mmCIF file of C-alpha atoms in Angstrom:
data_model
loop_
_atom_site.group_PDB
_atom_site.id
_atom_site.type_symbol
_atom_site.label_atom_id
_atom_site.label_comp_id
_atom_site.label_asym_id
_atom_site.label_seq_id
_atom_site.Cartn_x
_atom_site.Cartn_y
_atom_site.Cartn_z
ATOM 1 C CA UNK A 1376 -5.941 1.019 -44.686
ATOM 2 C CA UNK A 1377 -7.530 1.039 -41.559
ATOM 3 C CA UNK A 1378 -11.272 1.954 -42.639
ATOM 4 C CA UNK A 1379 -10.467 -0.525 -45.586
ATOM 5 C CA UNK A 1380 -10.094 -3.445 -43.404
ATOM 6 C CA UNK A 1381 -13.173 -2.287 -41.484
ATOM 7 C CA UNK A 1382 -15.085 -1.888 -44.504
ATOM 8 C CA UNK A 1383 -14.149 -6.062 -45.659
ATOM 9 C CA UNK A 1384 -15.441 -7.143 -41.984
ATOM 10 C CA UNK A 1385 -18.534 -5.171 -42.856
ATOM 11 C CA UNK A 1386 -19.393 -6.551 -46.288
ATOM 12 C CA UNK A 1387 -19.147 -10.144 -44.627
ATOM 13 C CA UNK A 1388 -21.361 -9.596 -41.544
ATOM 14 C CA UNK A 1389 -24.125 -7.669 -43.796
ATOM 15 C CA UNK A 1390 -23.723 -10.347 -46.670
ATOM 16 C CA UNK A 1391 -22.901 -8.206 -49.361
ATOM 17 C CA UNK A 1392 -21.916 -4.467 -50.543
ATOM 18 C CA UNK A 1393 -23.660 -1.363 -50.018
ATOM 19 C CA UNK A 1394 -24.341 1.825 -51.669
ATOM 20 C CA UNK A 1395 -23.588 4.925 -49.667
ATOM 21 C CA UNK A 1396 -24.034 8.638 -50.015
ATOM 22 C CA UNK A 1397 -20.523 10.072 -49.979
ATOM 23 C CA UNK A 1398 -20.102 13.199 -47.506
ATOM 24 C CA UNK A 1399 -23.360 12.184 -45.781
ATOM 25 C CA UNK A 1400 -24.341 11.630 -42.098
ATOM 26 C CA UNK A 1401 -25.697 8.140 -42.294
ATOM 27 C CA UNK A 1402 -23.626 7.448 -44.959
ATOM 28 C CA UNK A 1403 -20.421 8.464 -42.942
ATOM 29 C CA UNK A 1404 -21.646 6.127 -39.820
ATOM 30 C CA UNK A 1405 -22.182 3.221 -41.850
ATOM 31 C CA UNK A 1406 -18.564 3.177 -43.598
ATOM 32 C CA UNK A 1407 -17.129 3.503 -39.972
ATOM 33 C CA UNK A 1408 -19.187 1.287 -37.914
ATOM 34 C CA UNK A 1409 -21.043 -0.945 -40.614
ATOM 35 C CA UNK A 1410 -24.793 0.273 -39.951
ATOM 36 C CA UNK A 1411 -26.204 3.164 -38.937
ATOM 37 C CA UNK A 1412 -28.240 2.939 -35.362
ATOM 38 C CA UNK A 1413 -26.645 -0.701 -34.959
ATOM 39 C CA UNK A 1414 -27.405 -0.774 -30.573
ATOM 40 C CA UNK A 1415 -30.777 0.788 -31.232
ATOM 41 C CA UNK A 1416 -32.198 -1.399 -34.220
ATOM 42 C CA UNK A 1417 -30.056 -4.435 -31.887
ATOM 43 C CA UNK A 1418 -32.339 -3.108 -28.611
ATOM 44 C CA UNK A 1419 -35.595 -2.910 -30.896
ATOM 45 C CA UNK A 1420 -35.379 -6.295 -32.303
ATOM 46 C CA UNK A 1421 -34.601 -7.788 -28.802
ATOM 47 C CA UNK A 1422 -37.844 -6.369 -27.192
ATOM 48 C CA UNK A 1423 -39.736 -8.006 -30.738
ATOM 49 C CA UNK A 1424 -38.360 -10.821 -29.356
ATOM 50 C CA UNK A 1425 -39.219 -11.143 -25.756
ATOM 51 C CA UNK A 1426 -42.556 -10.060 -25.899
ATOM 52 C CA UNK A 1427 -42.913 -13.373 -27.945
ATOM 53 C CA UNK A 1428 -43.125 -12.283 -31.870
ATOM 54 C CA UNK A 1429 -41.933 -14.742 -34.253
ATOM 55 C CA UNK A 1430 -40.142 -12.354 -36.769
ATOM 56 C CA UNK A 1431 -39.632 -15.626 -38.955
ATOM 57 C CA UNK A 1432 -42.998 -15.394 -39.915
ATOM 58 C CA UNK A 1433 -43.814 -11.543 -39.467
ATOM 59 C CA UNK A 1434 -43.357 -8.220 -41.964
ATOM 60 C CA UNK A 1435 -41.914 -4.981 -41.091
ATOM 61 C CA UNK A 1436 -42.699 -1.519 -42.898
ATOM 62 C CA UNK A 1437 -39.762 0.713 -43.413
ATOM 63 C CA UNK A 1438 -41.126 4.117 -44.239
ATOM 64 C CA UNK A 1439 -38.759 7.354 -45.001
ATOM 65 C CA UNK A 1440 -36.297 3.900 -45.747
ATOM 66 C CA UNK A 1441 -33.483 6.533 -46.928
ATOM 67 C CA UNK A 1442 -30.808 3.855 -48.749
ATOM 68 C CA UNK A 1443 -31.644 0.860 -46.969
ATOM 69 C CA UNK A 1444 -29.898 0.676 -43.607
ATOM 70 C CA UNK A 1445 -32.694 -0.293 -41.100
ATOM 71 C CA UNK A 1446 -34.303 -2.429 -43.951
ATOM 72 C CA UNK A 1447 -31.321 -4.663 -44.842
ATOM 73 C CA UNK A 1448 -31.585 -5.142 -40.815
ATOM 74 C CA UNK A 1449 -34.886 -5.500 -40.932
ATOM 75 C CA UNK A 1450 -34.591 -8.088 -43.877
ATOM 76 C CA UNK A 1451 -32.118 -10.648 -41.810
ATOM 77 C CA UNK A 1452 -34.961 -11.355 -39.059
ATOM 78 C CA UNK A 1453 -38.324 -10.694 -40.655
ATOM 79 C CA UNK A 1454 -40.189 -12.737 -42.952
ATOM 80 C CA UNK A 1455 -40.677 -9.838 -45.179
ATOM 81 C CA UNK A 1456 -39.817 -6.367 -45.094
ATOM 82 C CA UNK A 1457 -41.637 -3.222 -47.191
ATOM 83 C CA UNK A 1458 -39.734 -0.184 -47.820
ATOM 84 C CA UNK A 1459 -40.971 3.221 -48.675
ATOM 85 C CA UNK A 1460 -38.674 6.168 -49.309
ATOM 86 C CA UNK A 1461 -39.922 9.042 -51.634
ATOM 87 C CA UNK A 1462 -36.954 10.729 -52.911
ATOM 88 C CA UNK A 1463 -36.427 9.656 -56.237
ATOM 89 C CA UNK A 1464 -32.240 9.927 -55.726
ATOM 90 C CA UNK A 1465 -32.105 7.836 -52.478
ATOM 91 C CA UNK A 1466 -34.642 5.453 -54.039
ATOM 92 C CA UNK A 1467 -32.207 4.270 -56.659
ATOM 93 C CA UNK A 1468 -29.646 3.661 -53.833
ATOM 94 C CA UNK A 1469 -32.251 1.687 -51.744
ATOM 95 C CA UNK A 1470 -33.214 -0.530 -54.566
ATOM 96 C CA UNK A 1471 -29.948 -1.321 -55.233
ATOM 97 C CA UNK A 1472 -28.539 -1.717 -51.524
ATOM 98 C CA UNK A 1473 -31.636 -4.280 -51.158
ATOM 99 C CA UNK A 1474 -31.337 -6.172 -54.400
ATOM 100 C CA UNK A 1475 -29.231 -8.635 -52.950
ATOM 101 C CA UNK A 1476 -32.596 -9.629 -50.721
ATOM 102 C CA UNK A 1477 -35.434 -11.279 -51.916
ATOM 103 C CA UNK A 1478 -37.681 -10.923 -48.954
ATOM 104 C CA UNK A 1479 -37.376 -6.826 -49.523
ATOM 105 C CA UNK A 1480 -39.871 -4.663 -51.757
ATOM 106 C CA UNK A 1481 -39.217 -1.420 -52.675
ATOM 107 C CA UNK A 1482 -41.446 1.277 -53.340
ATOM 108 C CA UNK A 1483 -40.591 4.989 -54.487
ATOM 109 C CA UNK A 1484 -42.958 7.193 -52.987
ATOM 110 C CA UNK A 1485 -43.925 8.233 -49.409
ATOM 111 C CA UNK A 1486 -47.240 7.346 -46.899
ATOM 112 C CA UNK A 1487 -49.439 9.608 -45.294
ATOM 113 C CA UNK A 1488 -52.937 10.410 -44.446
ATOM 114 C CA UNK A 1489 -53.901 11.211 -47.891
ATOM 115 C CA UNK A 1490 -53.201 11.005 -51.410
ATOM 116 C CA UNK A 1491 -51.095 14.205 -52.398
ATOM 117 C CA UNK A 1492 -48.146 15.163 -54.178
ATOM 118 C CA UNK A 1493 -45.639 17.415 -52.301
ATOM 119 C CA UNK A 1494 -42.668 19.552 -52.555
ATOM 120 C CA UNK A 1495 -39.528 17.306 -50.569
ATOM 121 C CA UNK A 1496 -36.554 19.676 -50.054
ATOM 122 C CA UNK A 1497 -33.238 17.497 -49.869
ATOM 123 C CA UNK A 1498 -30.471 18.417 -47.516
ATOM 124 C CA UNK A 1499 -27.312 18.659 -48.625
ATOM 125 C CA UNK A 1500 -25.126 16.965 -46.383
ATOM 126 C CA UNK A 1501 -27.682 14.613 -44.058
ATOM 127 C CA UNK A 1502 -30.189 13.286 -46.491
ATOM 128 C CA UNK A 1503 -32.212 11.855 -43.805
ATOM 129 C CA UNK A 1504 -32.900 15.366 -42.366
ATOM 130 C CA UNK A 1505 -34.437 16.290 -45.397
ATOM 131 C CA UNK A 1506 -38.062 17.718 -45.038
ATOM 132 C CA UNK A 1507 -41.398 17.723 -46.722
ATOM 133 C CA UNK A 1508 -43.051 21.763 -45.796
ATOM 134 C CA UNK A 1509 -47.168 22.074 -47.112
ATOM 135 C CA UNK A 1510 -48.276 25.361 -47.903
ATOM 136 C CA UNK A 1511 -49.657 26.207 -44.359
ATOM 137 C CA UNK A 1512 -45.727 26.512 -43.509
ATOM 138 C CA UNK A 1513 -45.092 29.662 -44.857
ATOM 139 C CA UNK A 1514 -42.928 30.968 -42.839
ATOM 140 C CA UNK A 1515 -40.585 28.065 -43.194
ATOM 141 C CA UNK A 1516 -40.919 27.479 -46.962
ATOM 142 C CA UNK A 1517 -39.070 31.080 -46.980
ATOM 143 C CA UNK A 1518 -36.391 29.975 -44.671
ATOM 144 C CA UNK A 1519 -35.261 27.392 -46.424
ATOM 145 C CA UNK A 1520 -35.324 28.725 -49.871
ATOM 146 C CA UNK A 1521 -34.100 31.835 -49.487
ATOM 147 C CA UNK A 1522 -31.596 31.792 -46.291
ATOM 148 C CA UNK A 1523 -30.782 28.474 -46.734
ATOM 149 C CA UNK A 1524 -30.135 27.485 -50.237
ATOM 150 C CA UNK A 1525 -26.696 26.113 -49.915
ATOM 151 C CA UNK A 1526 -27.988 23.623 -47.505
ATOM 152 C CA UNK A 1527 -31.277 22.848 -49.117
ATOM 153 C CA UNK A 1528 -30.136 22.562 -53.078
ATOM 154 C CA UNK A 1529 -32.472 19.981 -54.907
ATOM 155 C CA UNK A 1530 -36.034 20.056 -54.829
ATOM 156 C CA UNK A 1531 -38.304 17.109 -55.752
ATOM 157 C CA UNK A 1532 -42.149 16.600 -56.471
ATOM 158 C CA UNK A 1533 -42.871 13.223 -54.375
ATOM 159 C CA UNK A 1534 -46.315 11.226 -54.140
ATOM 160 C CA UNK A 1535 -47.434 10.580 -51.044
ATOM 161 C CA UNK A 1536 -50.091 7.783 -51.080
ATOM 162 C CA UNK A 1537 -52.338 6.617 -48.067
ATOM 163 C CA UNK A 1538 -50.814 4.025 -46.052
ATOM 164 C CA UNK A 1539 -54.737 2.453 -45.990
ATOM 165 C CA UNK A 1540 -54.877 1.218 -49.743
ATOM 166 C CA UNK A 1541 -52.149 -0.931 -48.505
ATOM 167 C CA UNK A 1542 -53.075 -3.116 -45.955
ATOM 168 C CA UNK A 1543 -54.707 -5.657 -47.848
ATOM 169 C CA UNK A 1544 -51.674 -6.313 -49.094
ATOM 170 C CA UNK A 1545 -49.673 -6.946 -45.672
ATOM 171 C CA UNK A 1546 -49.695 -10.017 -43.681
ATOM 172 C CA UNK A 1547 -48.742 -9.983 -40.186
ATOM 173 C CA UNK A 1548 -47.246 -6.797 -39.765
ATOM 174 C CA UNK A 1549 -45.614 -6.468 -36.418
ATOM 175 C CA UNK A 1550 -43.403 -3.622 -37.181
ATOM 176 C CA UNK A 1551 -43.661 -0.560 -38.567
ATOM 177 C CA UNK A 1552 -40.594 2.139 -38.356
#
């Protein structure tokens, strides 16, 4: 009853619902407090704002957006907001957590320095520790998929794309997370 009540106070002050992972980290923070990070993405927003940047008229980037937490922030003081998250699972919660937003886009795949397709092992229990490992990492590939399989259970083939085909398309960015 408690976390219930909690939970009504939270739909009002973001505006609407939200999709969670159940029996996940961020997911776990943001049913008991509301959002995830709340003082830090409060802290980052005031120092936006006293060294003079109008976020009424600016864009954020949100890349690695996981289900939406920072963007839906991100979306109540910023003109416009991009989000980027790769994993094809999480995506389908982000789109939906920031469908009730029409000054978010969505994208599902990742940035980088190059255009490449990579392996994205998802953790089980804290999605946003999940990791991307390239081939020179060996060593760690191993550890996760053979010690560590209970932890590190689904797999996915993401496309990374290079964050410079994009910026023609921004205007104003003053924030990229």
């Amino acid at each position: 009853k408690y976390l219930t009540k909690k939970n009504e106070k939270f739909v009002v002050e973001r505006g609407h619902r939200m999709a969670l992972y159940a029996n996940d980290w961020i997911g776990a923070v943001i049913y008991t407090k509301g959002v995830f990070e709340k003082d830090e993405i409060k802290d980052l927003l005031f120092v936006l704002d006293i060294i003079g940047i109008d976020l009424k008229e600016s864009m954020a980037l949100d890349i690695g957006a996981n289900i939406g937490n920072h963007t839906i922030e991100f979306a109540k003081k910023f003109k416009d907001v991009v989000a980027y998250e790769p994993n094809p699972n999480t995506y389908k919660i982000l789109d939906f957590n920031c469908s009730y937003r029409e000054n978010i886009s969505c994208y599902n795949f990742g940035l980088g320095d190059k255009e490449e397709y990579l392996t994205l092992y998802e953790h089980s229990f804290n999605n946003g520790a999940s990791s991307v490992l390239t081939n020179d990492l060996d060593r760690n590939r191993n550890y996760f998929e053979v010690e560590h399989n209970d932890v590190f259970q689904n797999k996915f083939e993401i496309k990374i794309s290079r964050i410079d085909s994009f910026l023609n398309k921004f205007s104003d960015v003053k924030l990229i997370k």
